[in-house]
Amino acid sequence: MTLPEHLFDYEAHLAACARGDRQALQRLYQQEGPRLYGVLLRLVREPAVAEDLLHDAFLRIWAGAGSFDAQRGSARGWIFSVTRHLALNDLRKRQRDAPQSVLLEEVGEGLEASLQSTRIYQCLEQLPSERRACILHAYVDGFSHAEIAAKLGAPLGTVKGWVKRSLVALRECLG
Amino acid sequence: MNDEHDGAQDELDTLAAEYVLGTLAAGPRTEVEQRLGHDAELRAAVDAWEQRLEPLGALAPAQAPSAGLWRRIERSLGQSTAPDSTSWWNRLALWRGLSAAGLAATLILGALLLIREVPVSTPSYLVVLVAPLDKSPGWVIQASDQQSIRLIPLGVVEVPQDKALQFWTKGKDWQAPVSLGLVKPGQTLQVPLDSLPPLESEQLFELTLEGPNGSATGKPTGPIQFIGRAVKVL
């Protein structure tokens, strides 16, 4: 059902959604649903919540397709960001009680092979491991500063500083 | 001065980065999202960070959501059973194109007055139904009072043998469209509206292609052939 990314015209599908073509939305769902659901599940950890968010994300994609601006980034990236930020909003509002009750596998120290050719992988490799963990726990697991601090057993203020400095380092490295 | 400027730049970039990373608390997140609507600099910084960090999304393995989720999304978009039956009253893009129909209505009314022998009793509402794709006008609806309307063809349209044109309307605050019956191509149809609320501005009308006896569900399911909304004619 899922095509290789380069064979699927995300932008054309968004344009079709903006014209009211519901089949285009369905094809987008078939194409991106599993990836987005995986991202959501990783962030919120609860299948029912992840499905609610995926539902909301597709309504938002449908309603917002007309406002997608290719100048600002790729269509696939836009769909991803819309979805991810819905989950982040939800997480920050809910204040998860038990960040440690991890149902899924942790992001390991070694990054996945699929990332190895990317620039961000090389940049993350240059960070001290605890700072790399800050970035990954925040971006992939949706952890707040406090949750990262609890996870790494480091003081909150230290973690805040690590996150800030890691971001500066990443920007310099990534350009 | 320069340092100050750089400082402010850095602050904006850090804010954008932490927003994208996800570490901002609920309050600042909301503030950023509100600013994004009007703050181009912040928007550019956020866009850049989205692109920088997006490859990390691949670290979450893809998982299939439950089989019924698409149906749920579809239900939320509006009732729909057949795959090709996007609720026409939800098709925003279509309505954008139809603002031109207001002008067309005026022009066609003028044309009707001049060239057709339509009984003229100063209609108070007029609707031009246009083809959704090329916006070519196909029918005119004339309402001289609020209790009945006349659907007047501007030409003969072809309808496949096993299909029928069904006429629908939906007022602004109605839950769903109401059928006004089947229409024969090329024929004027008089429709009483006495069981419906009075005509109003912006009220939607359309003709869809349905089965020979009309839609089985009581809601439009087939493709839209012509569509338009009521404009008040003074």
Tab-separated table of C-alpha atoms in Angstrom:
chain	number	residue	atom	x	y	z
A	1	MET	CA	0.000	0.000	0.000
A	2	THR	CA	2.844	2.372	0.831
A	3	LEU	CA	4.876	3.519	-2.130
A	4	PRO	CA	8.493	4.585	-1.937
A	5	GLU	CA	8.526	8.237	-0.998
A	6	HIS	CA	9.924	9.443	-4.305
A	7	LEU	CA	7.177	7.711	-6.285
A	8	PHE	CA	4.321	9.373	-4.453
A	9	ASP	CA	3.402	12.930	-5.387
A	10	TYR	CA	2.486	14.409	-2.017
A	11	GLU	CA	2.031	17.896	-3.344
A	12	ALA	CA	-0.396	16.826	-6.064
A	13	HIS	CA	-2.413	14.930	-3.477
A	14	LEU	CA	-2.621	17.965	-1.208
A	15	ALA	CA	-3.716	20.079	-4.166
A	16	ALA	CA	-6.416	17.516	-4.956
A	17	CYS	CA	-7.565	17.590	-1.315
A	18	ALA	CA	-7.837	21.357	-1.568
A	19	ARG	CA	-10.162	20.829	-4.541
A	20	GLY	CA	-12.343	18.552	-2.430
A	21	ASP	CA	-11.090	15.223	-3.755
A	22	ARG	CA	-11.654	12.856	-0.875
A	23	GLN	CA	-9.995	9.951	-2.647
A	24	ALA	CA	-6.779	11.943	-2.652
A	25	LEU	CA	-7.019	12.196	1.125
A	26	GLN	CA	-7.617	8.462	1.322
A	27	ARG	CA	-4.542	7.768	-0.794
A	28	LEU	CA	-2.521	10.067	1.448
A	29	TYR	CA	-3.846	8.159	4.419
A	30	GLN	CA	-2.871	4.833	2.871
A	31	GLN	CA	0.535	6.205	1.997
A	32	GLU	CA	1.387	8.029	5.218
A	33	GLY	CA	-1.000	6.578	7.820
A	34	PRO	CA	1.346	3.868	9.123
A	35	ARG	CA	4.342	6.184	9.309
A	36	LEU	CA	2.353	8.913	11.070
A	37	TYR	CA	0.704	6.428	13.394
A	38	GLY	CA	4.130	5.068	14.303
A	39	VAL	CA	5.331	8.594	15.094
A	40	LEU	CA	2.221	9.325	17.174
A	41	LEU	CA	2.389	6.053	19.050
A	42	ARG	CA	5.998	6.737	19.914
A	43	LEU	CA	5.055	10.175	21.209
A	44	VAL	CA	1.891	9.472	23.171
A	45	ARG	CA	2.427	5.751	23.896
A	46	GLU	CA	-1.283	4.959	24.007
A	47	PRO	CA	-2.845	3.414	20.898
A	48	ALA	CA	-6.285	4.937	21.514
A	49	VAL	CA	-4.826	8.428	21.948
A	50	ALA	CA	-2.579	7.963	18.921
A	51	GLU	CA	-5.573	7.002	16.791
A	52	ASP	CA	-7.574	9.991	18.005
A	53	LEU	CA	-4.667	12.207	17.042
A	54	LEU	CA	-4.265	10.576	13.631
A	55	HIS	CA	-7.976	11.138	13.057
A	56	ASP	CA	-7.634	14.797	14.030
A	57	ALA	CA	-4.499	15.174	11.928
A	58	PHE	CA	-6.254	13.994	8.772
A	59	LEU	CA	-9.154	16.350	9.369
A	60	ARG	CA	-6.617	19.121	9.735
A	61	ILE	CA	-4.728	18.048	6.620
A	62	TRP	CA	-8.016	18.021	4.709
A	63	ALA	CA	-9.036	21.453	5.976
A	64	GLY	CA	-5.578	22.955	5.614
A	65	ALA	CA	-4.528	21.437	2.282
A	66	GLY	CA	-5.404	24.660	0.486
A	67	SER	CA	-3.092	26.662	2.718
A	68	PHE	CA	-0.086	24.404	2.140
A	69	ASP	CA	2.735	26.520	0.741
A	70	ALA	CA	5.445	24.650	-1.158
A	71	GLN	CA	7.783	27.597	-0.605
A	72	ARG	CA	7.864	26.715	3.079
A	73	GLY	CA	8.880	23.080	2.721
A	74	SER	CA	7.881	19.732	1.285
A	75	ALA	CA	4.303	18.494	1.295
A	76	ARG	CA	5.369	15.326	3.091
A	77	GLY	CA	7.139	17.408	5.727
A	78	TRP	CA	4.060	19.569	6.179
A	79	ILE	CA	1.818	16.561	6.756
A	80	PHE	CA	4.331	15.186	9.219
A	81	SER	CA	4.645	18.481	11.119
A	82	VAL	CA	0.892	19.024	11.328
A	83	THR	CA	0.522	15.568	12.833
A	84	ARG	CA	3.465	15.754	15.190
A	85	HIS	CA	2.517	19.147	16.606
A	86	LEU	CA	-0.992	17.915	17.387
A	87	ALA	CA	0.612	15.223	19.527
A	88	LEU	CA	3.013	17.668	21.174
A	89	ASN	CA	0.151	20.006	22.039
A	90	ASP	CA	-1.702	17.101	23.538
A	91	LEU	CA	1.328	15.918	25.521
A	92	ARG	CA	2.139	19.349	26.898
A	93	LYS	CA	-1.453	19.886	27.961
A	94	ARG	CA	-1.835	16.487	29.575
A	95	GLN	CA	1.427	16.411	31.526
A	96	ARG	CA	2.064	12.704	31.267
A	97	ASP	CA	2.349	11.029	34.697
A	98	ALA	CA	4.663	8.181	33.945
A	99	PRO	CA	7.145	8.883	31.207
A	100	GLN	CA	9.101	5.826	32.255
A	101	SER	CA	6.306	3.375	31.636
A	102	VAL	CA	7.660	2.660	28.225
A	103	LEU	CA	5.675	0.229	26.144
A	104	LEU	CA	7.877	0.470	23.127
A	105	GLU	CA	11.514	-0.024	22.563
A	106	GLU	CA	13.728	2.873	23.517
A	107	VAL	CA	15.668	4.891	21.029
A	108	GLY	CA	19.021	3.189	21.350
A	109	GLU	CA	22.409	4.757	21.593
A	110	GLY	CA	23.156	3.665	18.070
A	111	LEU	CA	20.992	5.367	15.521
A	112	GLU	CA	19.151	3.399	12.923
A	113	ALA	CA	20.805	2.460	9.698
A	114	SER	CA	18.236	4.435	7.727
A	115	LEU	CA	19.602	7.610	9.277
A	116	GLN	CA	23.263	6.952	8.789
A	117	SER	CA	23.576	8.671	5.480
A	118	THR	CA	21.818	11.807	6.711
A	119	ARG	CA	23.509	14.962	7.742
A	120	ILE	CA	21.677	15.100	11.030
A	121	TYR	CA	23.050	11.703	11.960
A	122	GLN	CA	26.593	12.927	11.451
A	123	CYS	CA	25.840	16.047	13.465
A	124	LEU	CA	24.255	14.101	16.320
A	125	GLU	CA	27.243	11.777	16.395
A	126	GLN	CA	29.424	14.747	17.255
A	127	LEU	CA	27.407	15.542	20.390
A	128	PRO	CA	28.253	14.043	23.785
A	129	SER	CA	25.951	11.055	24.292
A	130	GLU	CA	23.785	12.603	27.020
A	131	ARG	CA	23.103	15.657	24.865
A	132	ARG	CA	22.276	13.480	21.891
A	133	ALA	CA	19.859	11.613	24.145
A	134	CYS	CA	18.205	14.921	25.093
A	135	ILE	CA	17.484	15.721	21.460
A	136	LEU	CA	16.214	12.240	20.623
A	137	HIS	CA	14.040	11.897	23.719
A	138	ALA	CA	12.538	15.298	23.029
A	139	TYR	CA	11.949	14.914	19.307
A	140	VAL	CA	11.117	11.229	19.031
A	141	ASP	CA	9.642	10.460	22.458
A	142	GLY	CA	8.054	13.845	23.063
A	143	PHE	CA	9.696	14.152	26.476
A	144	SER	CA	9.569	17.481	28.300
A	145	HIS	CA	12.675	18.908	29.987
A	146	ALA	CA	11.513	17.390	33.275
A	147	GLU	CA	10.920	13.996	31.730
A	148	ILE	CA	14.364	14.004	30.131
A	149	ALA	CA	15.871	15.016	33.474
A	150	ALA	CA	14.093	12.143	35.217
A	151	LYS	CA	15.098	9.746	32.473
A	152	LEU	CA	18.772	10.722	32.486
A	153	GLY	CA	18.984	11.326	36.218
A	154	ALA	CA	20.285	14.839	35.663
A	155	PRO	CA	19.164	18.124	37.256
A	156	LEU	CA	16.449	19.990	35.350
A	157	GLY	CA	18.581	23.114	34.859
A	158	THR	CA	21.415	21.043	33.435
A	159	VAL	CA	19.091	19.360	30.955
A	160	LYS	CA	17.685	22.713	29.834
A	161	GLY	CA	21.236	23.898	29.186
A	162	TRP	CA	22.127	20.700	27.309
A	163	VAL	CA	19.093	21.036	25.075
A	164	LYS	CA	19.845	24.681	24.261
A	165	ARG	CA	23.522	24.063	23.554
A	166	SER	CA	22.789	20.956	21.504
A	167	LEU	CA	20.401	22.942	19.341
A	168	VAL	CA	23.012	25.635	18.777
A	169	ALA	CA	25.565	22.963	17.865
A	170	LEU	CA	23.106	21.285	15.510
A	171	ARG	CA	22.305	24.533	13.774
A	172	GLU	CA	25.983	25.201	13.230
A	173	CYS	CA	26.570	21.700	11.979
A	174	LEU	CA	23.461	21.507	9.769
A	175	GLY	CA	23.592	25.084	8.509
B	1	MET	CA	23.712	47.361	18.105
B	2	ASN	CA	24.814	44.391	16.092
B	3	ASP	CA	25.243	42.286	19.179
B	4	GLU	CA	21.788	43.239	20.319
B	5	HIS	CA	20.368	42.301	16.962
B	6	ASP	CA	22.232	38.997	16.955
B	7	GLY	CA	21.002	38.352	20.482
B	8	ALA	CA	17.416	38.817	19.420
B	9	GLN	CA	18.012	36.606	16.373
B	10	ASP	CA	19.445	33.867	18.563
B	11	GLU	CA	16.544	34.104	20.945
B	12	LEU	CA	14.046	33.783	18.115
B	13	ASP	CA	15.935	30.853	16.668
B	14	THR	CA	16.116	29.081	20.026
B	15	LEU	CA	12.397	29.585	20.506
B	16	ALA	CA	11.724	28.138	17.042
B	17	ALA	CA	14.070	25.216	17.694
B	18	GLU	CA	12.500	24.318	21.050
B	19	TYR	CA	9.041	24.609	19.538
B	20	VAL	CA	9.938	22.123	16.806
B	21	LEU	CA	11.902	19.904	19.169
B	22	GLY	CA	8.873	19.783	21.450
B	23	THR	CA	10.403	20.975	24.712
B	24	LEU	CA	8.329	24.155	25.060
B	25	ALA	CA	5.665	24.043	27.759
B	26	ALA	CA	1.999	24.383	26.834
B	27	GLY	CA	1.841	28.160	27.344
B	28	PRO	CA	4.840	29.127	25.208
B	29	ARG	CA	3.785	26.563	22.579
B	30	THR	CA	0.439	28.265	22.210
B	31	GLU	CA	2.148	31.651	21.989
B	32	VAL	CA	4.432	30.427	19.221
B	33	GLU	CA	1.516	28.959	17.285
B	34	GLN	CA	-0.328	32.248	17.533
B	35	ARG	CA	2.715	34.220	16.412
B	36	LEU	CA	3.243	31.938	13.429
B	37	GLY	CA	0.162	33.424	11.817
B	38	HIS	CA	1.724	36.854	11.476
B	39	ASP	CA	5.424	36.669	12.347
B	40	ALA	CA	7.235	35.802	9.112
B	41	GLU	CA	10.661	35.736	10.760
B	42	LEU	CA	9.590	33.220	13.372
B	43	ARG	CA	7.793	31.198	10.709
B	44	ALA	CA	10.953	31.020	8.606
B	45	ALA	CA	12.970	29.913	11.637
B	46	VAL	CA	10.401	27.229	12.503
B	47	ASP	CA	10.283	25.996	8.898
B	48	ALA	CA	14.067	25.685	8.854
B	49	TRP	CA	14.055	23.662	12.073
B	50	GLU	CA	11.254	21.420	10.824
B	51	GLN	CA	13.425	20.574	7.850
B	52	ARG	CA	16.588	20.097	9.916
B	53	LEU	CA	15.024	17.670	12.374
B	54	GLU	CA	12.512	15.868	10.160
B	55	PRO	CA	14.820	12.918	9.331
B	56	LEU	CA	14.631	11.939	13.020
B	57	GLY	CA	10.985	11.068	12.469
B	58	ALA	CA	12.234	7.889	10.804
B	59	LEU	CA	13.309	6.606	14.220
B	60	ALA	CA	9.722	5.755	15.093
B	61	PRO	CA	8.844	2.510	13.324
B	62	ALA	CA	5.755	2.632	11.108
B	63	GLN	CA	2.749	0.823	12.555
B	64	ALA	CA	-0.618	0.062	11.033
B	65	PRO	CA	-3.478	1.912	12.720
B	66	SER	CA	-6.634	-0.129	13.280
B	67	ALA	CA	-8.598	-1.000	10.168
B	68	GLY	CA	-11.636	1.106	11.052
B	69	LEU	CA	-9.798	4.372	11.504
B	70	TRP	CA	-10.151	5.564	7.918
B	71	ARG	CA	-13.907	5.006	8.095
B	72	ARG	CA	-13.982	7.118	11.231
B	73	ILE	CA	-12.066	9.912	9.519
B	74	GLU	CA	-14.417	9.681	6.573
B	75	ARG	CA	-17.458	9.883	8.820
B	76	SER	CA	-16.036	12.994	10.443
B	77	LEU	CA	-15.582	14.589	7.037
B	78	GLY	CA	-19.295	14.204	6.368
B	79	GLN	CA	-21.593	11.296	5.619
B	80	SER	CA	-20.381	9.240	2.760
B	81	THR	CA	-20.733	5.688	1.627
B	82	ALA	CA	-19.598	5.537	-1.977
B	83	PRO	CA	-15.917	6.293	-2.584
B	84	ASP	CA	-16.562	9.115	-5.022
B	85	SER	CA	-19.154	10.972	-3.035
B	86	THR	CA	-17.436	13.881	-1.372
B	87	SER	CA	-20.195	15.894	0.241
B	88	TRP	CA	-20.608	18.744	-2.140
B	89	TRP	CA	-21.713	21.085	0.600
B	90	ASN	CA	-18.319	20.604	2.208
B	91	ARG	CA	-16.331	21.299	-0.903
B	92	LEU	CA	-14.818	24.623	0.011
B	93	ALA	CA	-12.715	24.793	-3.106
B	94	LEU	CA	-15.813	24.558	-5.198
B	95	TRP	CA	-17.453	27.463	-3.477
B	96	ARG	CA	-14.501	29.683	-4.077
B	97	GLY	CA	-14.990	29.238	-7.777
B	98	LEU	CA	-18.632	30.027	-7.474
B	99	SER	CA	-18.318	33.628	-6.417
B	100	ALA	CA	-18.055	34.295	-10.112
B	101	ALA	CA	-21.520	32.840	-10.421
B	102	GLY	CA	-22.945	35.969	-8.820
B	103	LEU	CA	-21.740	37.979	-11.781
B	104	ALA	CA	-22.854	35.249	-14.152
B	105	ALA	CA	-26.306	35.372	-12.583
B	106	THR	CA	-26.655	39.034	-13.389
B	107	LEU	CA	-25.480	38.543	-16.933
B	108	ILE	CA	-27.713	35.566	-17.544
B	109	LEU	CA	-30.723	37.237	-16.033
B	110	GLY	CA	-30.146	40.064	-18.471
B	111	ALA	CA	-29.851	37.591	-21.293
B	112	LEU	CA	-33.013	35.793	-20.262
B	113	LEU	CA	-34.949	39.012	-20.148
B	114	LEU	CA	-33.776	39.888	-23.615
B	115	ILE	CA	-33.848	36.652	-25.525
B	116	ARG	CA	-36.119	34.194	-23.815
B	117	GLU	CA	-39.770	34.348	-23.205
B	118	VAL	CA	-39.622	33.712	-19.535
B	119	PRO	CA	-42.586	34.966	-17.596
B	120	VAL	CA	-40.986	37.803	-15.740
B	121	SER	CA	-42.416	38.801	-12.435
B	122	THR	CA	-39.245	40.317	-10.969
B	123	PRO	CA	-37.634	37.261	-9.421
B	124	SER	CA	-36.265	37.926	-5.982
B	125	TYR	CA	-33.720	35.094	-6.088
B	126	LEU	CA	-31.698	33.670	-8.895
B	127	VAL	CA	-29.309	30.750	-9.043
B	128	VAL	CA	-27.010	29.869	-11.888
B	129	LEU	CA	-25.982	26.235	-11.809
B	130	VAL	CA	-22.564	25.767	-13.349
B	131	ALA	CA	-20.494	22.716	-14.178
B	132	PRO	CA	-17.993	22.236	-11.349
B	133	LEU	CA	-14.979	21.875	-13.596
B	134	ASP	CA	-15.229	24.511	-16.286
B	135	LYS	CA	-17.863	26.653	-14.523
B	136	SER	CA	-19.971	26.745	-17.669
B	137	PRO	CA	-23.578	27.619	-16.840
B	138	GLY	CA	-26.079	24.818	-17.483
B	139	TRP	CA	-29.268	25.768	-15.664
B	140	VAL	CA	-30.884	28.771	-14.077
B	141	ILE	CA	-33.186	28.682	-11.091
B	142	GLN	CA	-35.698	31.435	-10.859
B	143	ALA	CA	-37.763	32.163	-7.786
B	144	SER	CA	-40.456	34.764	-8.103
B	145	ASP	CA	-41.791	34.002	-4.670
B	146	GLN	CA	-40.266	32.122	-1.824
B	147	GLN	CA	-42.549	29.137	-2.111
B	148	SER	CA	-41.724	27.754	-5.526
B	149	ILE	CA	-38.864	27.774	-7.960
B	150	ARG	CA	-38.398	27.099	-11.642
B	151	LEU	CA	-35.404	25.200	-12.904
B	152	ILE	CA	-34.734	26.329	-16.451
B	153	PRO	CA	-32.260	24.558	-18.742
B	154	LEU	CA	-29.850	26.674	-20.750
B	155	GLY	CA	-29.141	23.776	-23.068
B	156	VAL	CA	-29.546	20.029	-23.290
B	157	VAL	CA	-27.193	18.001	-21.183
B	158	GLU	CA	-26.499	14.367	-21.843
B	159	VAL	CA	-27.345	11.872	-19.141
B	160	PRO	CA	-26.302	8.216	-19.446
B	161	GLN	CA	-29.247	5.860	-20.036
B	162	ASP	CA	-29.075	4.139	-16.685
B	163	LYS	CA	-28.687	7.388	-14.757
B	164	ALA	CA	-30.867	10.288	-13.710
B	165	LEU	CA	-30.219	13.870	-12.692
B	166	GLN	CA	-31.370	14.588	-9.170
B	167	PHE	CA	-31.993	18.082	-7.890
B	168	TRP	CA	-30.911	19.037	-4.365
B	169	THR	CA	-30.850	22.068	-2.124
B	170	LYS	CA	-29.333	22.937	1.225
B	171	GLY	CA	-29.833	26.106	3.263
B	172	LYS	CA	-27.016	27.607	5.267
B	173	ASP	CA	-27.955	26.066	8.601
B	174	TRP	CA	-29.414	22.802	7.383
B	175	GLN	CA	-27.815	19.566	8.469
B	176	ALA	CA	-27.977	17.933	5.049
B	177	PRO	CA	-29.275	18.545	1.545
B	178	VAL	CA	-32.893	17.848	0.630
B	179	SER	CA	-33.956	16.252	-2.639
B	180	LEU	CA	-36.160	18.330	-4.919
B	181	GLY	CA	-36.756	15.403	-7.246
B	182	LEU	CA	-35.503	14.071	-10.551
B	183	VAL	CA	-34.901	16.343	-13.507
B	184	LYS	CA	-35.208	15.576	-17.212
B	185	PRO	CA	-32.485	17.105	-19.347
B	186	GLY	CA	-33.688	20.066	-21.366
B	187	GLN	CA	-36.992	20.470	-19.512
B	188	THR	CA	-38.156	23.269	-17.290
B	189	LEU	CA	-39.205	22.043	-13.889
B	190	GLN	CA	-41.451	23.812	-11.428
B	191	VAL	CA	-40.774	22.792	-7.840
B	192	PRO	CA	-42.969	23.762	-4.909
B	193	LEU	CA	-40.968	24.595	-1.812
B	194	ASP	CA	-43.879	24.644	0.604
B	195	SER	CA	-42.461	21.925	2.807
B	196	LEU	CA	-39.132	23.733	3.096
B	197	PRO	CA	-38.034	26.909	4.854
B	198	PRO	CA	-38.240	30.065	2.690
B	199	LEU	CA	-35.466	30.587	0.190
B	200	GLU	CA	-32.471	32.447	1.504
B	201	SER	CA	-29.380	34.057	0.100
B	202	GLU	CA	-26.488	31.647	-0.376
B	203	GLN	CA	-28.803	28.642	-0.362
B	204	LEU	CA	-27.106	25.859	-2.294
B	205	PHE	CA	-28.534	23.998	-5.265
B	206	GLU	CA	-27.056	21.193	-7.271
B	207	LEU	CA	-27.767	18.471	-9.765
B	208	THR	CA	-26.050	15.147	-9.224
B	209	LEU	CA	-25.914	12.048	-11.353
B	210	GLU	CA	-27.710	9.247	-9.529
B	211	GLY	CA	-29.284	5.873	-10.278
B	212	PRO	CA	-32.415	5.839	-12.505
B	213	ASN	CA	-34.698	6.201	-9.472
B	214	GLY	CA	-32.567	8.730	-7.684
B	215	SER	CA	-30.204	8.319	-4.767
B	216	ALA	CA	-31.030	5.296	-2.640
B	217	THR	CA	-29.673	6.907	0.514
B	218	GLY	CA	-31.698	10.105	0.361
B	219	LYS	CA	-28.413	12.037	0.142
B	220	PRO	CA	-26.445	12.960	-2.945
B	221	THR	CA	-23.991	10.177	-3.732
B	222	GLY	CA	-23.117	10.636	-7.390
B	223	PRO	CA	-20.874	13.161	-9.084
B	224	ILE	CA	-22.001	16.760	-9.252
B	225	GLN	CA	-23.071	17.909	-12.687
B	226	PHE	CA	-24.142	21.461	-11.876
B	227	ILE	CA	-23.974	23.549	-8.760
B	228	GLY	CA	-24.706	27.090	-7.616
B	229	ARG	CA	-26.069	29.196	-4.836
B	230	ALA	CA	-28.891	31.678	-4.549
B	231	VAL	CA	-28.215	35.360	-5.013
B	232	LYS	CA	-30.735	38.037	-4.243
B	233	VAL	CA	-31.739	39.983	-7.304
B	234	LEU	CA	-32.919	43.489	-6.628
